Amino acid sequence: MSGLGGPAQDGPRTFGLPHAKVYRPTTEEWADPLRYIPSIRADAEACGIAKIIPPEGWAPPFAINKAAFKFSSKIQAVHELQDRLALQARQEFAGSLHRCMVQEGKAMRKPPVFGGKEIDLYKMYRAVSKRGGYAAVTDDKKWKDIVRILQVRLWDKLHL
């Protein structure tokens, strides 16, 4: 196993872990990398990781058939990627709400509708919680604020 180098770094390691070994195979050894790697396995396993530095001037062959190569991309909702924590909180809320409703024997099949618009229950939960909870919103008569936040129309009187 020619070309064996020493540790990647000198000095003590955190938690007493051994340094990764560095391997510098010769051009002949590296002619078949898939045969070389198993040849160093027993020695490299002691560290759990190894660094292999190919011989000077080695260039891997381009292995992709450009004419036949295709990949499919997936559509991502970029606006959701920017706010992953809020998305996670919304999903956790939906799961908790579903479990609660099932436990009460009132599984909800679709969101409630008010004023012709679906109610965003997570948004409503956050708005009510921010104002001290259901009792506080009711006692302080703040339900109109909640309706405004949810952007739902209230019909106090029917105009004909």
PDB file of C-alpha atoms in Angstrom:
ATOM      1  CA  MET A   1       0.000   0.000   0.000  1.00  0.00           C
ATOM      2  CA  SER A   2       2.359   2.671  -1.201  1.00  0.00           C
ATOM      3  CA  GLY A   3       1.504   6.311  -0.928  1.00  0.00           C
ATOM      4  CA  LEU A   4       0.137   6.022   2.622  1.00  0.00           C
ATOM      5  CA  GLY A   5       0.282   9.412   4.289  1.00  0.00           C
ATOM      6  CA  GLY A   6       0.026  10.313   7.928  1.00  0.00           C
ATOM      7  CA  PRO A   7      -2.810  11.835   9.850  1.00  0.00           C
ATOM      8  CA  ALA A   8      -4.671  14.730   8.239  1.00  0.00           C
ATOM      9  CA  GLN A   9      -3.701  16.958  11.190  1.00  0.00           C
ATOM     10  CA  ASP A  10      -1.378  16.760  14.132  1.00  0.00           C
ATOM     11  CA  GLY A  11      -2.228  17.442  17.755  1.00  0.00           C
ATOM     12  CA  PRO A  12      -4.906  16.221  20.142  1.00  0.00           C
ATOM     13  CA  ARG A  13      -8.447  15.641  18.935  1.00  0.00           C
ATOM     14  CA  THR A  14     -11.760  16.334  20.654  1.00  0.00           C
ATOM     15  CA  PHE A  15     -13.052  13.336  22.611  1.00  0.00           C
ATOM     16  CA  GLY A  16      -9.826  11.448  21.876  1.00  0.00           C
ATOM     17  CA  LEU A  17     -10.910  10.575  18.330  1.00  0.00           C
ATOM     18  CA  PRO A  18      -8.156   9.420  15.975  1.00  0.00           C
ATOM     19  CA  HIS A  19      -7.188  11.586  13.036  1.00  0.00           C
ATOM     20  CA  ALA A  20      -8.347  10.591   9.573  1.00  0.00           C
ATOM     21  CA  LYS A  21      -5.655   8.920   7.533  1.00  0.00           C
ATOM     22  CA  VAL A  22      -4.586  10.427   4.248  1.00  0.00           C
ATOM     23  CA  TYR A  23      -3.893   8.093   1.343  1.00  0.00           C
ATOM     24  CA  ARG A  24      -1.873   9.076  -1.715  1.00  0.00           C
ATOM     25  CA  PRO A  25      -2.135   6.193  -4.196  1.00  0.00           C
ATOM     26  CA  THR A  26       0.304   5.854  -7.057  1.00  0.00           C
ATOM     27  CA  THR A  27      -0.891   6.158 -10.648  1.00  0.00           C
ATOM     28  CA  GLU A  28      -0.809   2.338 -10.939  1.00  0.00           C
ATOM     29  CA  GLU A  29      -2.822   1.821  -7.729  1.00  0.00           C
ATOM     30  CA  TRP A  30      -5.332   4.483  -8.757  1.00  0.00           C
ATOM     31  CA  ALA A  31      -5.833   3.069 -12.267  1.00  0.00           C
ATOM     32  CA  ASP A  32      -8.854   1.224 -10.792  1.00  0.00           C
ATOM     33  CA  PRO A  33     -10.229   3.282  -7.855  1.00  0.00           C
ATOM     34  CA  LEU A  34     -12.950   0.708  -7.129  1.00  0.00           C
ATOM     35  CA  ARG A  35     -10.233  -1.903  -6.524  1.00  0.00           C
ATOM     36  CA  TYR A  36      -7.991   0.487  -4.551  1.00  0.00           C
ATOM     37  CA  ILE A  37     -10.641   1.560  -2.017  1.00  0.00           C
ATOM     38  CA  PRO A  38     -11.300  -1.979  -0.677  1.00  0.00           C
ATOM     39  CA  SER A  39      -7.525  -2.478  -0.401  1.00  0.00           C
ATOM     40  CA  ILE A  40      -7.275   0.306   2.211  1.00  0.00           C
ATOM     41  CA  ARG A  41     -10.557  -0.467   3.972  1.00  0.00           C
ATOM     42  CA  ALA A  42      -9.207  -2.427   6.951  1.00  0.00           C
ATOM     43  CA  ASP A  43      -6.626   0.250   7.715  1.00  0.00           C
ATOM     44  CA  ALA A  44      -9.020   3.177   7.161  1.00  0.00           C
ATOM     45  CA  GLU A  45     -11.899   1.724   9.204  1.00  0.00           C
ATOM     46  CA  ALA A  46      -9.994   2.305  12.428  1.00  0.00           C
ATOM     47  CA  CYS A  47     -10.517   6.057  11.943  1.00  0.00           C
ATOM     48  CA  GLY A  48     -14.021   5.836  10.520  1.00  0.00           C
ATOM     49  CA  ILE A  49     -13.078   8.159   7.671  1.00  0.00           C
ATOM     50  CA  ALA A  50     -10.221   8.513   5.214  1.00  0.00           C
ATOM     51  CA  LYS A  51      -8.996  11.105   2.751  1.00  0.00           C
ATOM     52  CA  ILE A  52      -7.760   9.878  -0.601  1.00  0.00           C
ATOM     53  CA  ILE A  53      -5.706  12.276  -2.695  1.00  0.00           C
ATOM     54  CA  PRO A  54      -5.555  11.024  -6.294  1.00  0.00           C
ATOM     55  CA  PRO A  55      -2.232  11.093  -8.156  1.00  0.00           C
ATOM     56  CA  GLU A  56      -1.135  14.361  -9.736  1.00  0.00           C
ATOM     57  CA  GLY A  57      -2.759  14.898 -13.120  1.00  0.00           C
ATOM     58  CA  TRP A  58      -5.548  12.342 -12.610  1.00  0.00           C
ATOM     59  CA  ALA A  59      -8.803  13.419 -14.242  1.00  0.00           C
ATOM     60  CA  PRO A  60     -11.880  11.245 -13.817  1.00  0.00           C
ATOM     61  CA  PRO A  61     -13.576  10.220 -17.053  1.00  0.00           C
ATOM     62  CA  PHE A  62     -16.866  11.953 -17.821  1.00  0.00           C
ATOM     63  CA  ALA A  63     -19.372   9.153 -17.247  1.00  0.00           C
ATOM     64  CA  ILE A  64     -22.655  10.761 -18.287  1.00  0.00           C
ATOM     65  CA  ASN A  65     -24.119  10.257 -21.724  1.00  0.00           C
ATOM     66  CA  LYS A  66     -25.065  13.859 -22.494  1.00  0.00           C
ATOM     67  CA  ALA A  67     -27.432  12.839 -25.280  1.00  0.00           C
ATOM     68  CA  ALA A  68     -29.501  10.539 -23.058  1.00  0.00           C
ATOM     69  CA  PHE A  69     -29.121  12.356 -19.730  1.00  0.00           C
ATOM     70  CA  LYS A  70     -32.349  13.838 -18.421  1.00  0.00           C
ATOM     71  CA  PHE A  71     -33.601  14.696 -14.985  1.00  0.00           C
ATOM     72  CA  SER A  72     -36.921  15.905 -13.778  1.00  0.00           C
ATOM     73  CA  SER A  73     -37.188  18.850 -11.469  1.00  0.00           C
ATOM     74  CA  LYS A  74     -39.906  19.279  -8.934  1.00  0.00           C
ATOM     75  CA  ILE A  75     -41.973  22.372  -8.445  1.00  0.00           C
ATOM     76  CA  GLN A  76     -41.322  23.984  -5.085  1.00  0.00           C
ATOM     77  CA  ALA A  77     -43.393  26.580  -3.330  1.00  0.00           C
ATOM     78  CA  VAL A  78     -40.567  29.067  -2.744  1.00  0.00           C
ATOM     79  CA  HIS A  79     -42.673  31.205  -0.445  1.00  0.00           C
ATOM     80  CA  GLU A  80     -42.998  28.207   1.880  1.00  0.00           C
ATOM     81  CA  LEU A  81     -39.261  27.506   1.831  1.00  0.00           C
ATOM     82  CA  GLN A  82     -38.575  30.984   3.200  1.00  0.00           C
ATOM     83  CA  ASP A  83     -40.721  30.394   6.262  1.00  0.00           C
ATOM     84  CA  ARG A  84     -40.214  26.749   7.195  1.00  0.00           C
ATOM     85  CA  LEU A  85     -40.764  27.269  10.920  1.00  0.00           C
ATOM     86  CA  ALA A  86     -44.174  28.812  10.350  1.00  0.00           C
ATOM     87  CA  LEU A  87     -45.065  25.985   7.977  1.00  0.00           C
ATOM     88  CA  GLN A  88     -43.962  23.426  10.567  1.00  0.00           C
ATOM     89  CA  ALA A  89     -45.988  25.181  13.299  1.00  0.00           C
ATOM     90  CA  ARG A  90     -49.038  25.269  11.000  1.00  0.00           C
ATOM     91  CA  GLN A  91     -48.677  21.534  10.272  1.00  0.00           C
ATOM     92  CA  GLU A  92     -48.284  20.708  13.974  1.00  0.00           C
ATOM     93  CA  PHE A  93     -51.399  22.763  14.756  1.00  0.00           C
ATOM     94  CA  ALA A  94     -53.384  20.954  12.050  1.00  0.00           C
ATOM     95  CA  GLY A  95     -52.282  17.581  13.417  1.00  0.00           C
ATOM     96  CA  SER A  96     -53.183  18.531  16.996  1.00  0.00           C
ATOM     97  CA  LEU A  97     -56.551  19.914  15.924  1.00  0.00           C
ATOM     98  CA  HIS A  98     -57.324  16.770  13.937  1.00  0.00           C
ATOM     99  CA  ARG A  99     -56.408  14.490  16.875  1.00  0.00           C
ATOM    100  CA  CYS A 100     -58.518  16.590  19.247  1.00  0.00           C
ATOM    101  CA  MET A 101     -61.550  16.552  16.940  1.00  0.00           C
ATOM    102  CA  VAL A 102     -61.277  12.789  16.384  1.00  0.00           C
ATOM    103  CA  GLN A 103     -60.981  12.235  20.135  1.00  0.00           C
ATOM    104  CA  GLU A 104     -64.153  14.278  20.641  1.00  0.00           C
ATOM    105  CA  GLY A 105     -65.888  12.242  17.923  1.00  0.00           C
ATOM    106  CA  LYS A 106     -66.273  15.292  15.669  1.00  0.00           C
ATOM    107  CA  ALA A 107     -63.785  14.712  12.869  1.00  0.00           C
ATOM    108  CA  MET A 108     -63.697  17.772  10.623  1.00  0.00           C
ATOM    109  CA  ARG A 109     -63.797  16.933   6.920  1.00  0.00           C
ATOM    110  CA  LYS A 110     -63.281  20.484   5.635  1.00  0.00           C
ATOM    111  CA  PRO A 111     -62.580  23.890   7.173  1.00  0.00           C
ATOM    112  CA  PRO A 112     -65.526  25.937   8.454  1.00  0.00           C
ATOM    113  CA  VAL A 113     -66.913  28.706   6.239  1.00  0.00           C
ATOM    114  CA  PHE A 114     -67.966  32.109   7.539  1.00  0.00           C
ATOM    115  CA  GLY A 115     -69.184  34.976   5.407  1.00  0.00           C
ATOM    116  CA  GLY A 116     -68.649  32.860   2.305  1.00  0.00           C
ATOM    117  CA  LYS A 117     -64.948  32.348   3.068  1.00  0.00           C
ATOM    118  CA  GLU A 118     -63.033  29.382   4.492  1.00  0.00           C
ATOM    119  CA  ILE A 119     -61.671  30.170   7.945  1.00  0.00           C
ATOM    120  CA  ASP A 120     -57.917  29.750   8.391  1.00  0.00           C
ATOM    121  CA  LEU A 121     -58.095  28.041  11.773  1.00  0.00           C
ATOM    122  CA  TYR A 122     -54.365  28.370  12.452  1.00  0.00           C
ATOM    123  CA  LYS A 123     -54.482  32.102  11.773  1.00  0.00           C
ATOM    124  CA  MET A 124     -57.543  32.387  14.025  1.00  0.00           C
ATOM    125  CA  TYR A 125     -55.834  30.369  16.776  1.00  0.00           C
ATOM    126  CA  ARG A 126     -52.771  32.631  16.641  1.00  0.00           C
ATOM    127  CA  ALA A 127     -54.887  35.811  16.701  1.00  0.00           C
ATOM    128  CA  VAL A 128     -57.007  34.628  19.641  1.00  0.00           C
ATOM    129  CA  SER A 129     -53.953  33.355  21.566  1.00  0.00           C
ATOM    130  CA  LYS A 130     -52.147  36.662  21.036  1.00  0.00           C
ATOM    131  CA  ARG A 131     -55.098  38.451  22.664  1.00  0.00           C
ATOM    132  CA  GLY A 132     -55.186  36.230  25.750  1.00  0.00           C
ATOM    133  CA  GLY A 133     -57.346  33.321  24.588  1.00  0.00           C
ATOM    134  CA  TYR A 134     -61.020  32.691  23.985  1.00  0.00           C
ATOM    135  CA  ALA A 135     -62.271  34.012  27.345  1.00  0.00           C
ATOM    136  CA  ALA A 136     -60.275  37.254  27.051  1.00  0.00           C
ATOM    137  CA  VAL A 137     -61.416  37.871  23.471  1.00  0.00           C
ATOM    138  CA  THR A 138     -65.028  37.246  24.480  1.00  0.00           C
ATOM    139  CA  ASP A 139     -64.862  39.317  27.693  1.00  0.00           C
ATOM    140  CA  ASP A 140     -63.092  42.222  25.926  1.00  0.00           C
ATOM    141  CA  LYS A 141     -65.448  41.973  22.948  1.00  0.00           C
ATOM    142  CA  LYS A 142     -62.542  41.608  20.484  1.00  0.00           C
ATOM    143  CA  TRP A 143     -64.184  39.193  18.046  1.00  0.00           C
ATOM    144  CA  LYS A 144     -64.537  41.965  15.444  1.00  0.00           C
ATOM    145  CA  ASP A 145     -60.733  42.310  15.550  1.00  0.00           C
ATOM    146  CA  ILE A 146     -60.379  38.580  14.934  1.00  0.00           C
ATOM    147  CA  VAL A 147     -62.848  38.748  12.036  1.00  0.00           C
ATOM    148  CA  ARG A 148     -60.886  41.683  10.560  1.00  0.00           C
ATOM    149  CA  ILE A 149     -57.617  39.724  10.826  1.00  0.00           C
ATOM    150  CA  LEU A 150     -59.232  36.743   9.122  1.00  0.00           C
ATOM    151  CA  GLN A 151     -60.496  39.092   6.397  1.00  0.00           C
ATOM    152  CA  VAL A 152     -64.040  37.795   6.632  1.00  0.00           C
ATOM    153  CA  ARG A 153     -67.020  40.026   5.845  1.00  0.00           C
ATOM    154  CA  LEU A 154     -69.555  40.622   8.589  1.00  0.00           C
ATOM    155  CA  TRP A 155     -73.110  41.324   7.596  1.00  0.00           C
ATOM    156  CA  ASP A 156     -74.670  43.339  10.404  1.00  0.00           C
ATOM    157  CA  LYS A 157     -77.662  44.238   8.271  1.00  0.00           C
ATOM    158  CA  LEU A 158     -78.867  42.919   4.999  1.00  0.00           C
ATOM    159  CA  HIS A 159     -78.962  45.722   2.403  1.00  0.00           C
ATOM    160  CA  LEU A 160     -81.461  45.089  -0.320  1.00  0.00           C
TER     161      LEU A 160
END
